[in-house]
mmCIF file of C-alpha atoms and ligand atoms in Angstrom:
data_model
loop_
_atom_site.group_PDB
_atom_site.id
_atom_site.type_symbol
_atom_site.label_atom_id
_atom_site.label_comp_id
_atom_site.label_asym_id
_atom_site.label_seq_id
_atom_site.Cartn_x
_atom_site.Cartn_y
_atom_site.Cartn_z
ATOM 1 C CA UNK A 1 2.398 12.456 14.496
ATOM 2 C CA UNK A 2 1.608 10.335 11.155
ATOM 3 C CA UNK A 3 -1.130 11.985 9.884
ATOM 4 C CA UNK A 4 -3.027 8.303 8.510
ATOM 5 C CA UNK A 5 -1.959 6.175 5.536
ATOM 6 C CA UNK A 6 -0.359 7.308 2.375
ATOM 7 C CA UNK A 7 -0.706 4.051 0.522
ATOM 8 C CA UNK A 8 -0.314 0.664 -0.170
ATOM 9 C CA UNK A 9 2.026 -1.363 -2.435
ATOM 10 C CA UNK A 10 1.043 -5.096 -3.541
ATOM 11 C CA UNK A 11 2.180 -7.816 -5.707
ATOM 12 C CA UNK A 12 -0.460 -8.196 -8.651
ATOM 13 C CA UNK A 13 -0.029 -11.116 -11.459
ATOM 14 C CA UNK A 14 -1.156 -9.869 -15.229
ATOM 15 C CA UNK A 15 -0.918 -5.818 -15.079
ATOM 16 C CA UNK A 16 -3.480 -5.634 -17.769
ATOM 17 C CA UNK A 17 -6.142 -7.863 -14.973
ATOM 18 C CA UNK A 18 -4.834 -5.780 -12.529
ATOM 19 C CA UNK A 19 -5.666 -2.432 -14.403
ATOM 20 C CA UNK A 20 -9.193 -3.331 -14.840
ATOM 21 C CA UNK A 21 -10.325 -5.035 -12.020
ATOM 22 C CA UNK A 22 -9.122 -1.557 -10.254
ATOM 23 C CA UNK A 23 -10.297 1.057 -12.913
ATOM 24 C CA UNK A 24 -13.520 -0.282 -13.629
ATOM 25 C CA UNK A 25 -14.568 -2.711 -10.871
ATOM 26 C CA UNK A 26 -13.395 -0.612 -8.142
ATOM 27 C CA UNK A 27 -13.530 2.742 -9.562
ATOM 28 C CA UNK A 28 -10.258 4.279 -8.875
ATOM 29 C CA UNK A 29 -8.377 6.454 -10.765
ATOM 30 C CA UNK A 30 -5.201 5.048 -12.194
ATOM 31 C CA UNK A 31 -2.784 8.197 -11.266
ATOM 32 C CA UNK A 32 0.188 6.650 -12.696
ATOM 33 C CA UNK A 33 1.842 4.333 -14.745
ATOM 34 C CA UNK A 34 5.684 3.853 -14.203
ATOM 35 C CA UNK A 35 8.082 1.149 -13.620
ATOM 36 C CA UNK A 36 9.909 0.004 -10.581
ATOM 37 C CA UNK A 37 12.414 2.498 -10.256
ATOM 38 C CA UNK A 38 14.712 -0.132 -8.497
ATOM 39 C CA UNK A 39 13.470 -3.203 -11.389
ATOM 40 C CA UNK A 40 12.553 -0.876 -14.675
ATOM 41 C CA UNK A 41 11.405 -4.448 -16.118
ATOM 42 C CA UNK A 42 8.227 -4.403 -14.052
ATOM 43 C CA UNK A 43 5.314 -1.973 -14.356
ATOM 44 C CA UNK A 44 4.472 0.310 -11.258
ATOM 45 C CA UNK A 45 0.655 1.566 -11.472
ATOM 46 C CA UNK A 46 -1.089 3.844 -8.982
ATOM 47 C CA UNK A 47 -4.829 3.942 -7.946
ATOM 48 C CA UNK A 48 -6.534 6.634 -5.967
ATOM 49 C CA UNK A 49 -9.120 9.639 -6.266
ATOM 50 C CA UNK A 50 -8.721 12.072 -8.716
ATOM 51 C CA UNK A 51 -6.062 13.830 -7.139
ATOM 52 C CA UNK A 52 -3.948 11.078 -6.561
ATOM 53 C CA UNK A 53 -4.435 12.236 -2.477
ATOM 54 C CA UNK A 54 -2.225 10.104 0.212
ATOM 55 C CA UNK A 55 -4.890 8.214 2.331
ATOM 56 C CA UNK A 56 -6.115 6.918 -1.139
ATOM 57 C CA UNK A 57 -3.414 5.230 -2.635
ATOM 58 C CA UNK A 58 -3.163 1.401 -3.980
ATOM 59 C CA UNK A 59 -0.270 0.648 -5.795
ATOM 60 C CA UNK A 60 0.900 -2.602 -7.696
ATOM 61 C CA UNK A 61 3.764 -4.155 -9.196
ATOM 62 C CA UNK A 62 2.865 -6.468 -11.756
ATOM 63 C CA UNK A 63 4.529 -9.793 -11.765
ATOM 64 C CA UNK A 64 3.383 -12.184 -13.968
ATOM 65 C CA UNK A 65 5.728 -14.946 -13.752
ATOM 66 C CA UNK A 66 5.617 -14.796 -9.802
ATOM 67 C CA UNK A 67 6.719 -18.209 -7.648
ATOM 68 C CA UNK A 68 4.195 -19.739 -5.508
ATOM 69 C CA UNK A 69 4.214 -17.405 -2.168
ATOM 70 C CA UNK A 70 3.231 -18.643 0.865
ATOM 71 C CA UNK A 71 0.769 -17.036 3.517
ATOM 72 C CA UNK A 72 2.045 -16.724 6.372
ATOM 73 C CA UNK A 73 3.254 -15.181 9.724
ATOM 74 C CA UNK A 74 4.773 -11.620 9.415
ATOM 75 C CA UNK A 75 2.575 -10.704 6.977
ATOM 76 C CA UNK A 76 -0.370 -8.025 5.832
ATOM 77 C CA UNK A 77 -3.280 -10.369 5.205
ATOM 78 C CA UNK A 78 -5.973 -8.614 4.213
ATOM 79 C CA UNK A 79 -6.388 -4.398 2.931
ATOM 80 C CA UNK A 80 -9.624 -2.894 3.670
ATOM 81 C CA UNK A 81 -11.248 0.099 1.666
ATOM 82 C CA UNK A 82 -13.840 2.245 3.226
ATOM 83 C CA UNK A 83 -16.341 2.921 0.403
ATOM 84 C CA UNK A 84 -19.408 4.876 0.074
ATOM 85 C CA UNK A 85 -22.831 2.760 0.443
ATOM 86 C CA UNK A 86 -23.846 2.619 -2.992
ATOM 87 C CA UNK A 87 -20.222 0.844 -3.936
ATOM 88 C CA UNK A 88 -21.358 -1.886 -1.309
ATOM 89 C CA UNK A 89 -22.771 -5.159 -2.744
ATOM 90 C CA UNK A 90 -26.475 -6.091 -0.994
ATOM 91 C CA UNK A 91 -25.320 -9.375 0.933
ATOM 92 C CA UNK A 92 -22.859 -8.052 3.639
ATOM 93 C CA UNK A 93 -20.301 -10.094 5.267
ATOM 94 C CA UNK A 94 -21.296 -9.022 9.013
ATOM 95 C CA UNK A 95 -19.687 -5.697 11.169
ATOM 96 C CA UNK A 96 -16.836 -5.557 12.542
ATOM 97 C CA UNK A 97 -16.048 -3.244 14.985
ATOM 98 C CA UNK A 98 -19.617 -1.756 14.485
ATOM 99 C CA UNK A 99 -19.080 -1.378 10.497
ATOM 100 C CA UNK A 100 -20.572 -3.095 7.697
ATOM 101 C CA UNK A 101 -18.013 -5.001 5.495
ATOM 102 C CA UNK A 102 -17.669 -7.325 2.525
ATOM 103 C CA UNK A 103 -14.778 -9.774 1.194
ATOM 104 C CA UNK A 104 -13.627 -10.624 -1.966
ATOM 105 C CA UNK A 105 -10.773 -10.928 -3.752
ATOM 106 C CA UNK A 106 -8.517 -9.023 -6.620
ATOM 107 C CA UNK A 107 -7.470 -11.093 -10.260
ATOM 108 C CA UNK A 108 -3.852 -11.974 -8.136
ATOM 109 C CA UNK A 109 -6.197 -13.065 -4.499
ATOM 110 C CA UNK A 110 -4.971 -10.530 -2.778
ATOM 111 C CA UNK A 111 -7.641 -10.223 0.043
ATOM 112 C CA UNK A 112 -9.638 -6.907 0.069
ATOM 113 C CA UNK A 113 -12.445 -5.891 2.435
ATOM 114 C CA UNK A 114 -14.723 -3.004 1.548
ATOM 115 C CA UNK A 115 -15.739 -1.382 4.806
ATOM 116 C CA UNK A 116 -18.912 1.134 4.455
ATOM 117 C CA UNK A 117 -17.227 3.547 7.304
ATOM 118 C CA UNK A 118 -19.088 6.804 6.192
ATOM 119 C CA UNK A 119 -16.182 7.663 3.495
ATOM 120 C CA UNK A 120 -17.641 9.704 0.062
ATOM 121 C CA UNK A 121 -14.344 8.848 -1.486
ATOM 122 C CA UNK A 122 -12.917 5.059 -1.940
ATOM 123 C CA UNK A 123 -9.723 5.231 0.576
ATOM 124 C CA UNK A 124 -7.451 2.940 2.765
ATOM 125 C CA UNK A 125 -9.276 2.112 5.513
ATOM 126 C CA UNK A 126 -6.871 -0.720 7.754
ATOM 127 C CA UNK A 127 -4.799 -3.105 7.470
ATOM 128 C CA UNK A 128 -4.739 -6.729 9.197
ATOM 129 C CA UNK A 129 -1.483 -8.039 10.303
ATOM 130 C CA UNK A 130 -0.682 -11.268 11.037
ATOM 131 C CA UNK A 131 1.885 -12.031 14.043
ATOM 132 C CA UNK A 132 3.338 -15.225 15.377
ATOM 133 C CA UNK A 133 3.497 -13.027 18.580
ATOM 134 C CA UNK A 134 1.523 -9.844 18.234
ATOM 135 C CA UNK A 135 2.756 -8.701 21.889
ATOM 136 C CA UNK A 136 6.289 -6.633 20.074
ATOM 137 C CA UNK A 137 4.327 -5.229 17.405
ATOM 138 C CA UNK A 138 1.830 -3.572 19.635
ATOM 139 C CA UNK A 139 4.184 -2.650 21.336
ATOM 140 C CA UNK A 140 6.283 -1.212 18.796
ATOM 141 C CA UNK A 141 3.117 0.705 17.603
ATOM 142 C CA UNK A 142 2.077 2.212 20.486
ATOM 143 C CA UNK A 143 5.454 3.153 21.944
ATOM 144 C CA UNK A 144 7.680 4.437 18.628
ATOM 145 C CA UNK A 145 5.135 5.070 16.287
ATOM 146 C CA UNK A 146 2.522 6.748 18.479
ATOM 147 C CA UNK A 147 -0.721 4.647 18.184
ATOM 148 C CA UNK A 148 -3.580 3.833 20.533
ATOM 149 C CA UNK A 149 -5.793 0.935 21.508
ATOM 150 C CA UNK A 150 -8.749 1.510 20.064
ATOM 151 C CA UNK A 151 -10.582 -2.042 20.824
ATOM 152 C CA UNK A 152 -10.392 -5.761 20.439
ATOM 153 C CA UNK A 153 -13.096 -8.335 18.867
ATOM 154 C CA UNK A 154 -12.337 -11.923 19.368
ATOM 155 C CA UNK A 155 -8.187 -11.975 18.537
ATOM 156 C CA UNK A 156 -8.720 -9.208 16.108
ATOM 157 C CA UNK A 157 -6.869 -6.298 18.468
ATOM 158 C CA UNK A 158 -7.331 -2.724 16.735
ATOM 159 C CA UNK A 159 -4.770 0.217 16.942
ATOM 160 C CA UNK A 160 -5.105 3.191 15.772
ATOM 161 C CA UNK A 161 -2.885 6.517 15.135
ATOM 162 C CA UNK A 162 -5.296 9.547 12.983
ATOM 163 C CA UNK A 163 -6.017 8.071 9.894
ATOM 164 C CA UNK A 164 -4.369 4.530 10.218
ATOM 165 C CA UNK A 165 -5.828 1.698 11.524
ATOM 166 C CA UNK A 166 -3.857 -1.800 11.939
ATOM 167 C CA UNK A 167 -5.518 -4.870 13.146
ATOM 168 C CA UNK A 168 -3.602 -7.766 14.606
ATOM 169 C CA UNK A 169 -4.351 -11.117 14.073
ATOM 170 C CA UNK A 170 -2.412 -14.101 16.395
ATOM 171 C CA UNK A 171 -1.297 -16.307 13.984
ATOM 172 C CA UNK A 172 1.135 -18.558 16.652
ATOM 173 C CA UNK A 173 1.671 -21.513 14.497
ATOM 174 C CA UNK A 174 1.742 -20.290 11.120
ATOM 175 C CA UNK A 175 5.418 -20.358 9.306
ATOM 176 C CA UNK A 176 6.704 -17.319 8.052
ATOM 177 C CA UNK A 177 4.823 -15.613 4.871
ATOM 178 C CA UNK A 178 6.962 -15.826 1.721
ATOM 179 C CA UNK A 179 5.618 -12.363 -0.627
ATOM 180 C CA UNK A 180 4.482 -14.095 -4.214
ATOM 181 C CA UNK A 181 1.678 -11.781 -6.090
ATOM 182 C CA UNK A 182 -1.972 -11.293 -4.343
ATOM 183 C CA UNK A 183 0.370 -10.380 -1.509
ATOM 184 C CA UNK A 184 1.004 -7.161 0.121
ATOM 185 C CA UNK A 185 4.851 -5.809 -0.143
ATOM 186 C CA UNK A 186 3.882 -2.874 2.453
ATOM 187 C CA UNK A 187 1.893 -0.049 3.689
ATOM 188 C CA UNK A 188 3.484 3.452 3.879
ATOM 189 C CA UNK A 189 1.872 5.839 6.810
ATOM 190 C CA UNK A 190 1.753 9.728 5.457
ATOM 191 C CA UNK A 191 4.348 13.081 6.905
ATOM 192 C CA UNK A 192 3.502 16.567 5.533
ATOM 193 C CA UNK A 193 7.394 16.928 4.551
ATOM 194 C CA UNK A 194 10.760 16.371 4.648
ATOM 195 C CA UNK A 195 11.344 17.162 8.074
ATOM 196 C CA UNK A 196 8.900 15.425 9.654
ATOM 197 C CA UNK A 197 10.042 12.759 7.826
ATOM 198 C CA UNK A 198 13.746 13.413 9.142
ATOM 199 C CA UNK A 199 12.076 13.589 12.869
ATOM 200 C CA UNK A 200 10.875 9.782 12.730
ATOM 201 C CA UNK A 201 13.856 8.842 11.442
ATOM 202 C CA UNK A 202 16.316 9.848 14.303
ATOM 203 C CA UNK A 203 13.029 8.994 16.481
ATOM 204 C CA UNK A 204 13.936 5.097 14.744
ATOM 205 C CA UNK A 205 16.912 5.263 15.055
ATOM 206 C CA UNK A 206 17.051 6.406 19.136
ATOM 207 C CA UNK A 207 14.554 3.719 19.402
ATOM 208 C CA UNK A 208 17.560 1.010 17.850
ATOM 209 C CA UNK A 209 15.218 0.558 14.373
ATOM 210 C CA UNK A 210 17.023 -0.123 11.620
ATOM 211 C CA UNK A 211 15.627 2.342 9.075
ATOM 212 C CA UNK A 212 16.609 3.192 5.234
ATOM 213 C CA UNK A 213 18.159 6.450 3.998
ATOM 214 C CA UNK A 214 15.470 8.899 2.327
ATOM 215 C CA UNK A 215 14.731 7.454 -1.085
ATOM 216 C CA UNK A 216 13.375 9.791 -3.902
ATOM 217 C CA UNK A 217 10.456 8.226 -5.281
ATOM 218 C CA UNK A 218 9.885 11.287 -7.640
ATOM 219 C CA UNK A 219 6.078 11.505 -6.303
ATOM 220 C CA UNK A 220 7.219 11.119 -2.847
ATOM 221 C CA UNK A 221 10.080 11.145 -0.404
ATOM 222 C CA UNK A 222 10.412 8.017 1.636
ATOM 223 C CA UNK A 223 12.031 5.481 4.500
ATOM 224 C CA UNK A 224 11.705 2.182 5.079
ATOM 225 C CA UNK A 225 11.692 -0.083 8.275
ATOM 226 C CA UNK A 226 10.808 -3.413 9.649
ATOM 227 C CA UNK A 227 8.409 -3.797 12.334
ATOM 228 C CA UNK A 228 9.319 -6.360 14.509
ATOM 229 C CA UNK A 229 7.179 -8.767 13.428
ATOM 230 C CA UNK A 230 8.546 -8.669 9.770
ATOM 231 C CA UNK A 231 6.436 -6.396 8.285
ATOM 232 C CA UNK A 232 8.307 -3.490 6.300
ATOM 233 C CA UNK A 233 6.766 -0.278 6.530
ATOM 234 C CA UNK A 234 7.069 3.180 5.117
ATOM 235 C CA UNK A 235 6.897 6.837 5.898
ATOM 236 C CA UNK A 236 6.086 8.848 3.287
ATOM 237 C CA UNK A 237 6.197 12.777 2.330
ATOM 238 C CA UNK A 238 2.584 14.133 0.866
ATOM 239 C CA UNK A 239 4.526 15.939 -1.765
ATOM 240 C CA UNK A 240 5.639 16.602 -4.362
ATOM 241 C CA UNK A 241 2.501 14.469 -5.596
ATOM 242 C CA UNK A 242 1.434 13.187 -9.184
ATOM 243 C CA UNK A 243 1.381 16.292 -11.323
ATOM 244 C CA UNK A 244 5.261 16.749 -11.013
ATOM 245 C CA UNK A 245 5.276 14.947 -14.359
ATOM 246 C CA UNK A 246 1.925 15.442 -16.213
ATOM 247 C CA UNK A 247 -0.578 17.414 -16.142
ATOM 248 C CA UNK A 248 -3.450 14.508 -16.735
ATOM 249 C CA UNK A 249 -1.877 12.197 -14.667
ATOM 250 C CA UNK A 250 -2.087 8.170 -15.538
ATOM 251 C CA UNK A 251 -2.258 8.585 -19.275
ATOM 252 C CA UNK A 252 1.313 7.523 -20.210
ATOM 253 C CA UNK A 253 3.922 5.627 -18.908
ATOM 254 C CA UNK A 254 6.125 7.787 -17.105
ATOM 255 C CA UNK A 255 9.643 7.280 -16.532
ATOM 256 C CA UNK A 256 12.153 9.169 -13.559
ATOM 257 C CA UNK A 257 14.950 11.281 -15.596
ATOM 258 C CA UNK A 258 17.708 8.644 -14.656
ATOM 259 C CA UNK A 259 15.633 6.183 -16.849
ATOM 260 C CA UNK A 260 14.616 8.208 -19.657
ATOM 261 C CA UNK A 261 17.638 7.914 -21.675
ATOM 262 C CA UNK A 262 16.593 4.107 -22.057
ATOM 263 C CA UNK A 263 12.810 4.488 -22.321
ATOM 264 C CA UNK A 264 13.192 2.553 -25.787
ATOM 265 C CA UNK A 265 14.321 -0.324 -24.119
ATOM 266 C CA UNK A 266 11.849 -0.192 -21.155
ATOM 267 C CA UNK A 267 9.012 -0.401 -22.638
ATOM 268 C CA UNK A 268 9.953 -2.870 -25.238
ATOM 269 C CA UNK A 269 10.184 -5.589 -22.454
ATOM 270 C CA UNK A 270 7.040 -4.412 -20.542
ATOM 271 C CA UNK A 271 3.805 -6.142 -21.876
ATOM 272 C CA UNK A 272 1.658 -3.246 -23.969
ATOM 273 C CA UNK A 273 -1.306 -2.701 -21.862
ATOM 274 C CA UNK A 274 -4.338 -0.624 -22.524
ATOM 275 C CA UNK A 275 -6.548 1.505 -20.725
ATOM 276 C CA UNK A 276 -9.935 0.353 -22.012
HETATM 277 ZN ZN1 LIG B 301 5.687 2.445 -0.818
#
């Protein structure tokens, strides 16, 4: 079984934006700053609790010089955070599926919706996809990846597996989304280890998905697929977690060992940022 979401990874635009709006408007933690370990050029920061736990996780590559994206079919629209009451602003939005929730959106527009959903703790609450045909990806959900229905309001269809929740939105006529920042690059669901993580991959593969090798992502392990809509998603290990590297995690830029030796370099061409 996935045991919920680990986290989230977005496009933002200016990382030092990004960094506040999520420190001090939204009151996460940030549990690490890195780079893209596949693009050192570009920052990679981390939000969650104080822990860094999976289920909390927000995670953004800054890129300021983005081109114009396009919103679109195939496509997370919208992330929503279930937050504790007093993190709710007064005027609510409406319910949705019997919660409370509000809209509004980060420095880059990506879309967020707080969800009061009887959490103490700020953490990942759903996700809304948007399908040209949501018929495959329900499928794909409920047969590979081993979710349930767990209702429908309006077109908004709700699936559920522990933790996770993914809505699907029809979207018939919309062209396909091209990623730009304010956009979501993919959400990763959580294994305890490696070999539950090996597990869903043969499961994958049996099932004809075309799924990545394990990549070390020196706080987790992870693989990569496509749903069939277009979506990529994860699976990711819990461990090893953000204290591999530093024991106060989030106060310096961290870098994996292969990238060390050119640290000087690095962070030369990434813009100075500050945690104010
Ligand atoms: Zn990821």
């Amino acid at each position: 079984m996935l045991l919920g979401f680990h986290h989230v990874t977005a496009f933002a635009g200016d990382p030092q934006r990004n960094l506040d709006f999520y420190r001090r408007s939204l009151g996460l933690r940030l549990i690490k700053q890195t780079v893209n370990f596949d693009d050192p050029a570009t920052y990679h920061f981390y939000f969650g609790d104080a822990r860094g736990a999976p289920g909390t996780l927000l995670t953004f590559f800054p890129w300021p010089t983005a081109p114009a994206g396009r919103a679109g079919a195939g496509q997370i629209s919208s992330v929503a955070l279930a937050v504790a009451r007093e993190s709710l602003p007064d005027r609510m939005a409406g319910t949705r599926f019997n919660e409370p929730w509000f809209q509004l959106c980060d420095p880059a527009g990506l879309a967020l919706e707080l969800v009061l959903a009887g959490s103490a703790a700020t953490r990942l609450h759903s996700v809304t996809l948007r399908e040209s045909d949501p018929e495959p990806t329900a499928e794909f959900l409920t047969a590979v990846l081993g979710f349930h229905a767990a209702g429908r309001e309006g077109e908004r269809t709700r699936w559920r597996a522990n933790g996770a929740v993914i809505d699907i939105l029809p979207a018939p006529d919309a062209e396909r989304a091209k990623l730009s920042a304010g956009m979501v690059h993919h959400v990763a669901f959580r294994v305890s280890g490696d070999a539950a993580q090996l597990e869903w991959r043969a499961k994958l593969i049996d099932h004809g998905v075309r799924v990545t090798r394990v990549i070390d992502r020196r706080y987790f392990r992870s693989i990569y697929f496509r749903e069939p809509g277009g979506v990529l998603f994860e699976i990711a290990t819990d461990g090893p977690g953000f204290f591999i590297d530093e024991a106060d995690p989030g106060r310096a830029l961290q870098l994996p060992p292969w990238l060390e030796p050119t640290r000087e370099s690095i962070q030369r061409r990434l813009p100075p940022v500050n945690l104010r």
